[in-house]
């Protein structure tokens, strides 16, 4: 069974207020062409179809063209799409029953009642069945009616996901694929050690982190949410990353389509089909003259290192002439400026410690109440 693993399309995204629809369309055409040539049995999109919960008409139209192109490229293949944290689950879930008859599975919501389970699509090849479990982005409050609540109050993301998986009857003799959009960590992993991109939504204290220990139940985990391509300690459990750079922090990353091949039980291989952007995202550093000599049409973030002050208006005019798609201009810290003391960043402190330091003099009962408020707010705001 061969299938494409994609995620985090973020259709409608603007990069420093630059409209990326032309760039996204250019990459989508490459994916459609690759599908026509490779003829995968399925294309999986692991969440964040859109950049906003209420996408623009232009964004919806672009996704419609992409989906139609894929359907024409692999008329007998299945297209499976789940919602991510940027999407509106109910909107993605629209026309679910109708689309399934066209081999398109748009799953926007996790199980909502005790009688519902994770949406499952089963495909068959010469080695037998392959079960795809399609699990959209989950907040604990979304599934409390299904998995219950913790004794002390609301469930954590980790507990909610583990309880959802425990409800499923997974045939370990067959091949199983999980499609999910969450912030997974290797068992015992540290959230702070995961390189996050500027375009990602990062929660304070990483309260949305989920231990990926249960991924061992699956032959492959097609994950979405992290924008940099990376595996989760095992090449079978993978974030494929965005098909197009969504921030300056992704400059230089090689984007591509993860092509997964499942043969007999226990045999999984992967290759990557590179995706070439219409315009690269680049960071250029040097003196003004050095940077100007590299003029191009790419999306460019400029870091100037000139030791002397420059004429602000003249500099910006010259840079815009050399780089029509200039994103930003920054200066290195000027010499002679000394920083005194150290200020701990918010990311170095957990939410409770941060709030306690601000309020000061809290008693244990007040800290317990504060922790409950932080947990509730974190779940609502993610």
JSON list of C-alpha atoms in Angstrom, two decimals, residues 219-377:
[
{"chain": "A", "resi": 219, "resn": "UNK", "atom": "CA", "xyz": [2.56, 0.55, 11.65]},
{"chain": "A", "resi": 220, "resn": "UNK", "atom": "CA", "xyz": [2.82, 4.21, 10.66]},
{"chain": "A", "resi": 221, "resn": "UNK", "atom": "CA", "xyz": [1.72, 7.49, 12.24]},
{"chain": "A", "resi": 222, "resn": "UNK", "atom": "CA", "xyz": [1.05, 10.30, 9.74]},
{"chain": "A", "resi": 223, "resn": "UNK", "atom": "CA", "xyz": [1.37, 13.34, 12.00]},
{"chain": "A", "resi": 224, "resn": "UNK", "atom": "CA", "xyz": [0.63, 17.01, 11.51]},
{"chain": "A", "resi": 225, "resn": "UNK", "atom": "CA", "xyz": [1.23, 20.16, 13.60]},
{"chain": "A", "resi": 226, "resn": "UNK", "atom": "CA", "xyz": [5.04, 20.49, 13.60]},
{"chain": "A", "resi": 227, "resn": "UNK", "atom": "CA", "xyz": [6.17, 22.46, 10.54]},
{"chain": "A", "resi": 228, "resn": "UNK", "atom": "CA", "xyz": [9.69, 21.06, 10.26]},
{"chain": "A", "resi": 229, "resn": "UNK", "atom": "CA", "xyz": [9.96, 17.53, 8.79]},
{"chain": "A", "resi": 230, "resn": "UNK", "atom": "CA", "xyz": [11.02, 15.21, 11.60]},
{"chain": "A", "resi": 231, "resn": "UNK", "atom": "CA", "xyz": [10.48, 11.74, 13.00]},
{"chain": "A", "resi": 232, "resn": "UNK", "atom": "CA", "xyz": [9.36, 11.00, 16.53]},
{"chain": "A", "resi": 233, "resn": "UNK", "atom": "CA", "xyz": [12.25, 8.78, 17.54]},
{"chain": "A", "resi": 234, "resn": "UNK", "atom": "CA", "xyz": [11.15, 6.16, 15.01]},
{"chain": "A", "resi": 235, "resn": "UNK", "atom": "CA", "xyz": [10.99, 6.78, 11.25]},
{"chain": "A", "resi": 236, "resn": "UNK", "atom": "CA", "xyz": [7.52, 5.14, 11.22]},
{"chain": "A", "resi": 237, "resn": "UNK", "atom": "CA", "xyz": [6.11, 7.97, 13.31]},
{"chain": "A", "resi": 238, "resn": "UNK", "atom": "CA", "xyz": [6.60, 11.12, 11.34]},
{"chain": "A", "resi": 239, "resn": "UNK", "atom": "CA", "xyz": [5.79, 14.80, 10.95]},
{"chain": "A", "resi": 240, "resn": "UNK", "atom": "CA", "xyz": [6.06, 15.48, 7.22]},
{"chain": "A", "resi": 241, "resn": "UNK", "atom": "CA", "xyz": [6.23, 19.26, 7.72]},
{"chain": "A", "resi": 242, "resn": "UNK", "atom": "CA", "xyz": [4.66, 21.99, 5.63]},
{"chain": "A", "resi": 243, "resn": "UNK", "atom": "CA", "xyz": [4.80, 21.74, 1.82]},
{"chain": "A", "resi": 244, "resn": "UNK", "atom": "CA", "xyz": [5.84, 25.41, 1.70]},
{"chain": "A", "resi": 245, "resn": "UNK", "atom": "CA", "xyz": [7.83, 27.55, 4.14]},
{"chain": "A", "resi": 246, "resn": "UNK", "atom": "CA", "xyz": [5.38, 29.45, 6.35]},
{"chain": "A", "resi": 247, "resn": "UNK", "atom": "CA", "xyz": [7.88, 31.65, 8.23]},
{"chain": "A", "resi": 248, "resn": "UNK", "atom": "CA", "xyz": [11.41, 33.01, 8.06]},
{"chain": "A", "resi": 249, "resn": "UNK", "atom": "CA", "xyz": [12.43, 30.39, 10.64]},
{"chain": "A", "resi": 250, "resn": "UNK", "atom": "CA", "xyz": [11.82, 27.75, 7.94]},
{"chain": "A", "resi": 251, "resn": "UNK", "atom": "CA", "xyz": [14.32, 29.33, 5.55]},
{"chain": "A", "resi": 252, "resn": "UNK", "atom": "CA", "xyz": [16.55, 26.70, 3.98]},
{"chain": "A", "resi": 253, "resn": "UNK", "atom": "CA", "xyz": [14.35, 23.73, 4.93]},
{"chain": "A", "resi": 254, "resn": "UNK", "atom": "CA", "xyz": [13.84, 21.12, 2.23]},
{"chain": "A", "resi": 255, "resn": "UNK", "atom": "CA", "xyz": [10.11, 20.55, 1.79]},
{"chain": "A", "resi": 256, "resn": "UNK", "atom": "CA", "xyz": [8.60, 17.51, 0.14]},
{"chain": "A", "resi": 257, "resn": "UNK", "atom": "CA", "xyz": [5.94, 14.80, -0.08]},
{"chain": "A", "resi": 258, "resn": "UNK", "atom": "CA", "xyz": [6.43, 11.84, 2.25]},
{"chain": "A", "resi": 259, "resn": "UNK", "atom": "CA", "xyz": [5.67, 8.72, 0.20]},
{"chain": "A", "resi": 260, "resn": "UNK", "atom": "CA", "xyz": [4.98, 5.74, 2.45]},
{"chain": "A", "resi": 261, "resn": "UNK", "atom": "CA", "xyz": [4.97, 2.11, 1.30]},
{"chain": "A", "resi": 262, "resn": "UNK", "atom": "CA", "xyz": [3.50, -0.58, 3.56]},
{"chain": "A", "resi": 263, "resn": "UNK", "atom": "CA", "xyz": [4.18, -4.12, 2.43]},
{"chain": "A", "resi": 264, "resn": "UNK", "atom": "CA", "xyz": [3.61, -7.14, 4.62]},
{"chain": "A", "resi": 265, "resn": "UNK", "atom": "CA", "xyz": [3.06, -6.54, 8.34]},
{"chain": "A", "resi": 266, "resn": "UNK", "atom": "CA", "xyz": [6.13, -4.94, 9.86]},
{"chain": "A", "resi": 267, "resn": "UNK", "atom": "CA", "xyz": [7.67, -3.71, 6.59]},
{"chain": "A", "resi": 268, "resn": "UNK", "atom": "CA", "xyz": [7.45, 0.05, 6.04]},
{"chain": "A", "resi": 269, "resn": "UNK", "atom": "CA", "xyz": [9.60, 2.20, 3.78]},
{"chain": "A", "resi": 270, "resn": "UNK", "atom": "CA", "xyz": [9.56, 5.89, 2.95]},
{"chain": "A", "resi": 271, "resn": "UNK", "atom": "CA", "xyz": [10.91, 8.26, 0.35]},
{"chain": "A", "resi": 272, "resn": "UNK", "atom": "CA", "xyz": [10.55, 11.98, -0.16]},
{"chain": "A", "resi": 273, "resn": "UNK", "atom": "CA", "xyz": [9.56, 13.72, -3.39]},
{"chain": "A", "resi": 274, "resn": "UNK", "atom": "CA", "xyz": [11.07, 17.23, -3.23]},
{"chain": "A", "resi": 275, "resn": "UNK", "atom": "CA", "xyz": [8.80, 20.22, -3.68]},
{"chain": "A", "resi": 276, "resn": "UNK", "atom": "CA", "xyz": [10.33, 23.25, -5.38]},
{"chain": "A", "resi": 277, "resn": "UNK", "atom": "CA", "xyz": [8.82, 26.60, -4.29]},
{"chain": "A", "resi": 278, "resn": "UNK", "atom": "CA", "xyz": [8.00, 29.38, -6.69]},
{"chain": "A", "resi": 279, "resn": "UNK", "atom": "CA", "xyz": [10.04, 31.65, -4.41]},
{"chain": "A", "resi": 280, "resn": "UNK", "atom": "CA", "xyz": [12.45, 30.58, -1.68]},
{"chain": "A", "resi": 281, "resn": "UNK", "atom": "CA", "xyz": [12.38, 32.07, 1.82]},
{"chain": "A", "resi": 282, "resn": "UNK", "atom": "CA", "xyz": [15.90, 33.32, 2.50]},
{"chain": "A", "resi": 283, "resn": "UNK", "atom": "CA", "xyz": [17.82, 35.15, 5.21]},
{"chain": "A", "resi": 284, "resn": "UNK", "atom": "CA", "xyz": [20.62, 37.36, 3.87]},
{"chain": "A", "resi": 285, "resn": "UNK", "atom": "CA", "xyz": [23.15, 38.82, 6.28]},
{"chain": "A", "resi": 286, "resn": "UNK", "atom": "CA", "xyz": [25.95, 41.26, 5.57]},
{"chain": "A", "resi": 287, "resn": "UNK", "atom": "CA", "xyz": [26.69, 44.88, 4.83]},
{"chain": "A", "resi": 288, "resn": "UNK", "atom": "CA", "xyz": [24.24, 46.81, 2.71]},
{"chain": "A", "resi": 289, "resn": "UNK", "atom": "CA", "xyz": [26.46, 46.57, -0.39]},
{"chain": "A", "resi": 290, "resn": "UNK", "atom": "CA", "xyz": [27.01, 42.82, 0.13]},
{"chain": "A", "resi": 291, "resn": "UNK", "atom": "CA", "xyz": [23.28, 42.22, 0.46]},
{"chain": "A", "resi": 292, "resn": "UNK", "atom": "CA", "xyz": [22.35, 44.40, -2.53]},
{"chain": "A", "resi": 293, "resn": "UNK", "atom": "CA", "xyz": [24.65, 42.35, -4.76]},
{"chain": "A", "resi": 294, "resn": "UNK", "atom": "CA", "xyz": [22.38, 39.33, -4.21]},
{"chain": "A", "resi": 295, "resn": "UNK", "atom": "CA", "xyz": [19.16, 40.86, -5.52]},
{"chain": "A", "resi": 296, "resn": "UNK", "atom": "CA", "xyz": [16.45, 38.31, -6.38]},
{"chain": "A", "resi": 297, "resn": "UNK", "atom": "CA", "xyz": [12.69, 37.63, -6.52]},
{"chain": "A", "resi": 298, "resn": "UNK", "atom": "CA", "xyz": [12.70, 35.40, -3.41]},
{"chain": "A", "resi": 299, "resn": "UNK", "atom": "CA", "xyz": [11.10, 36.25, -0.06]},
{"chain": "A", "resi": 300, "resn": "UNK", "atom": "CA", "xyz": [14.02, 37.78, 1.80]},
{"chain": "A", "resi": 301, "resn": "UNK", "atom": "CA", "xyz": [14.71, 38.72, 5.39]},
{"chain": "A", "resi": 302, "resn": "UNK", "atom": "CA", "xyz": [17.72, 41.06, 5.50]},
{"chain": "A", "resi": 303, "resn": "UNK", "atom": "CA", "xyz": [20.07, 41.40, 8.46]},
{"chain": "A", "resi": 304, "resn": "UNK", "atom": "CA", "xyz": [22.44, 44.35, 8.02]},
{"chain": "A", "resi": 305, "resn": "UNK", "atom": "CA", "xyz": [25.81, 44.32, 9.77]},
{"chain": "A", "resi": 306, "resn": "UNK", "atom": "CA", "xyz": [27.10, 47.78, 8.79]},
{"chain": "A", "resi": 307, "resn": "UNK", "atom": "CA", "xyz": [29.00, 49.21, 11.79]},
{"chain": "A", "resi": 308, "resn": "UNK", "atom": "CA", "xyz": [27.79, 52.75, 11.07]},
{"chain": "A", "resi": 309, "resn": "UNK", "atom": "CA", "xyz": [24.31, 54.23, 10.90]},
{"chain": "A", "resi": 310, "resn": "UNK", "atom": "CA", "xyz": [22.57, 54.19, 7.51]},
{"chain": "A", "resi": 311, "resn": "UNK", "atom": "CA", "xyz": [20.02, 56.49, 5.97]},
{"chain": "A", "resi": 312, "resn": "UNK", "atom": "CA", "xyz": [16.83, 54.62, 6.81]},
{"chain": "A", "resi": 313, "resn": "UNK", "atom": "CA", "xyz": [14.73, 55.78, 3.85]},
{"chain": "A", "resi": 314, "resn": "UNK", "atom": "CA", "xyz": [17.50, 55.41, 1.27]},
{"chain": "A", "resi": 315, "resn": "UNK", "atom": "CA", "xyz": [18.38, 51.95, 2.59]},
{"chain": "A", "resi": 316, "resn": "UNK", "atom": "CA", "xyz": [14.81, 50.69, 2.42]},
{"chain": "A", "resi": 317, "resn": "UNK", "atom": "CA", "xyz": [14.30, 52.08, -1.09]},
{"chain": "A", "resi": 318, "resn": "UNK", "atom": "CA", "xyz": [17.46, 50.42, -2.37]},
{"chain": "A", "resi": 319, "resn": "UNK", "atom": "CA", "xyz": [16.59, 47.10, -0.73]},
{"chain": "A", "resi": 320, "resn": "UNK", "atom": "CA", "xyz": [13.04, 47.11, -2.11]},
{"chain": "A", "resi": 321, "resn": "UNK", "atom": "CA", "xyz": [14.40, 47.77, -5.59]},
{"chain": "A", "resi": 322, "resn": "UNK", "atom": "CA", "xyz": [16.78, 44.81, -5.29]},
{"chain": "A", "resi": 323, "resn": "UNK", "atom": "CA", "xyz": [14.25, 42.55, -3.54]},
{"chain": "A", "resi": 324, "resn": "UNK", "atom": "CA", "xyz": [10.65, 43.07, -4.76]},
{"chain": "A", "resi": 325, "resn": "UNK", "atom": "CA", "xyz": [9.49, 40.51, -2.18]},
{"chain": "A", "resi": 326, "resn": "UNK", "atom": "CA", "xyz": [11.41, 41.95, 0.77]},
{"chain": "A", "resi": 327, "resn": "UNK", "atom": "CA", "xyz": [9.92, 40.77, 4.07]},
{"chain": "A", "resi": 328, "resn": "UNK", "atom": "CA", "xyz": [11.86, 42.67, 6.71]},
{"chain": "A", "resi": 329, "resn": "UNK", "atom": "CA", "xyz": [15.08, 44.54, 7.44]},
{"chain": "A", "resi": 330, "resn": "UNK", "atom": "CA", "xyz": [16.89, 44.06, 10.74]},
{"chain": "A", "resi": 331, "resn": "UNK", "atom": "CA", "xyz": [20.11, 45.35, 12.23]},
{"chain": "A", "resi": 332, "resn": "UNK", "atom": "CA", "xyz": [22.54, 43.41, 14.37]},
{"chain": "A", "resi": 333, "resn": "UNK", "atom": "CA", "xyz": [22.96, 44.73, 17.91]},
{"chain": "A", "resi": 334, "resn": "UNK", "atom": "CA", "xyz": [25.15, 47.81, 17.67]},
{"chain": "A", "resi": 335, "resn": "UNK", "atom": "CA", "xyz": [28.61, 47.46, 19.26]},
{"chain": "A", "resi": 336, "resn": "UNK", "atom": "CA", "xyz": [29.17, 49.09, 22.63]},
{"chain": "A", "resi": 337, "resn": "UNK", "atom": "CA", "xyz": [25.74, 48.15, 23.99]},
{"chain": "A", "resi": 338, "resn": "UNK", "atom": "CA", "xyz": [26.15, 46.11, 27.15]},
{"chain": "A", "resi": 339, "resn": "UNK", "atom": "CA", "xyz": [23.35, 44.10, 28.68]},
{"chain": "A", "resi": 340, "resn": "UNK", "atom": "CA", "xyz": [23.35, 43.95, 32.46]},
{"chain": "A", "resi": 341, "resn": "UNK", "atom": "CA", "xyz": [21.72, 41.19, 34.43]},
{"chain": "A", "resi": 342, "resn": "UNK", "atom": "CA", "xyz": [19.56, 38.38, 33.09]},
{"chain": "A", "resi": 343, "resn": "UNK", "atom": "CA", "xyz": [15.84, 38.24, 32.54]},
{"chain": "A", "resi": 344, "resn": "UNK", "atom": "CA", "xyz": [14.30, 34.78, 32.34]},
{"chain": "A", "resi": 345, "resn": "UNK", "atom": "CA", "xyz": [12.08, 34.40, 29.29]},
{"chain": "A", "resi": 346, "resn": "UNK", "atom": "CA", "xyz": [8.46, 33.35, 29.68]},
{"chain": "A", "resi": 347, "resn": "UNK", "atom": "CA", "xyz": [9.26, 30.11, 27.85]},
{"chain": "A", "resi": 348, "resn": "UNK", "atom": "CA", "xyz": [11.79, 29.20, 30.56]},
{"chain": "A", "resi": 349, "resn": "UNK", "atom": "CA", "xyz": [9.13, 29.34, 33.28]},
{"chain": "A", "resi": 350, "resn": "UNK", "atom": "CA", "xyz": [6.01, 27.24, 33.61]},
{"chain": "A", "resi": 351, "resn": "UNK", "atom": "CA", "xyz": [2.71, 29.20, 33.72]},
{"chain": "A", "resi": 352, "resn": "UNK", "atom": "CA", "xyz": [2.22, 28.69, 37.45]},
{"chain": "A", "resi": 353, "resn": "UNK", "atom": "CA", "xyz": [5.72, 29.95, 38.30]},
{"chain": "A", "resi": 354, "resn": "UNK", "atom": "CA", "xyz": [5.30, 32.90, 35.95]},
{"chain": "A", "resi": 355, "resn": "UNK", "atom": "CA", "xyz": [1.96, 33.98, 37.48]},
{"chain": "A", "resi": 356, "resn": "UNK", "atom": "CA", "xyz": [3.15, 33.34, 41.03]},
{"chain": "A", "resi": 357, "resn": "UNK", "atom": "CA", "xyz": [6.22, 35.49, 40.47]},
{"chain": "A", "resi": 358, "resn": "UNK", "atom": "CA", "xyz": [4.03, 38.29, 39.16]},
{"chain": "A", "resi": 359, "resn": "UNK", "atom": "CA", "xyz": [1.43, 38.12, 41.94]},
{"chain": "A", "resi": 360, "resn": "UNK", "atom": "CA", "xyz": [3.84, 37.29, 44.76]},
{"chain": "A", "resi": 361, "resn": "UNK", "atom": "CA", "xyz": [3.17, 35.89, 48.24]},
{"chain": "A", "resi": 362, "resn": "UNK", "atom": "CA", "xyz": [0.61, 33.25, 47.24]},
{"chain": "A", "resi": 363, "resn": "UNK", "atom": "CA", "xyz": [-0.44, 30.60, 49.73]},
{"chain": "A", "resi": 364, "resn": "UNK", "atom": "CA", "xyz": [-0.70, 26.93, 48.72]},
{"chain": "A", "resi": 365, "resn": "UNK", "atom": "CA", "xyz": [-4.51, 27.04, 48.43]},
{"chain": "A", "resi": 366, "resn": "UNK", "atom": "CA", "xyz": [-4.24, 30.10, 46.18]},
{"chain": "A", "resi": 367, "resn": "UNK", "atom": "CA", "xyz": [-1.62, 28.37, 44.04]},
{"chain": "A", "resi": 368, "resn": "UNK", "atom": "CA", "xyz": [-3.91, 25.34, 43.64]},
{"chain": "A", "resi": 369, "resn": "UNK", "atom": "CA", "xyz": [-6.76, 27.61, 42.51]},
{"chain": "A", "resi": 370, "resn": "UNK", "atom": "CA", "xyz": [-4.42, 29.45, 40.14]},
{"chain": "A", "resi": 371, "resn": "UNK", "atom": "CA", "xyz": [-3.24, 26.16, 38.61]},
{"chain": "A", "resi": 372, "resn": "UNK", "atom": "CA", "xyz": [-6.85, 25.13, 37.91]},
{"chain": "A", "resi": 373, "resn": "UNK", "atom": "CA", "xyz": [-7.53, 28.48, 36.21]},
{"chain": "A", "resi": 374, "resn": "UNK", "atom": "CA", "xyz": [-4.37, 28.14, 34.09]},
{"chain": "A", "resi": 375, "resn": "UNK", "atom": "CA", "xyz": [-5.35, 24.63, 32.97]},
{"chain": "A", "resi": 376, "resn": "UNK", "atom": "CA", "xyz": [-8.87, 25.75, 32.02]},
{"chain": "A", "resi": 377, "resn": "UNK", "atom": "CA", "xyz": [-7.68, 28.83, 30.13]}
]
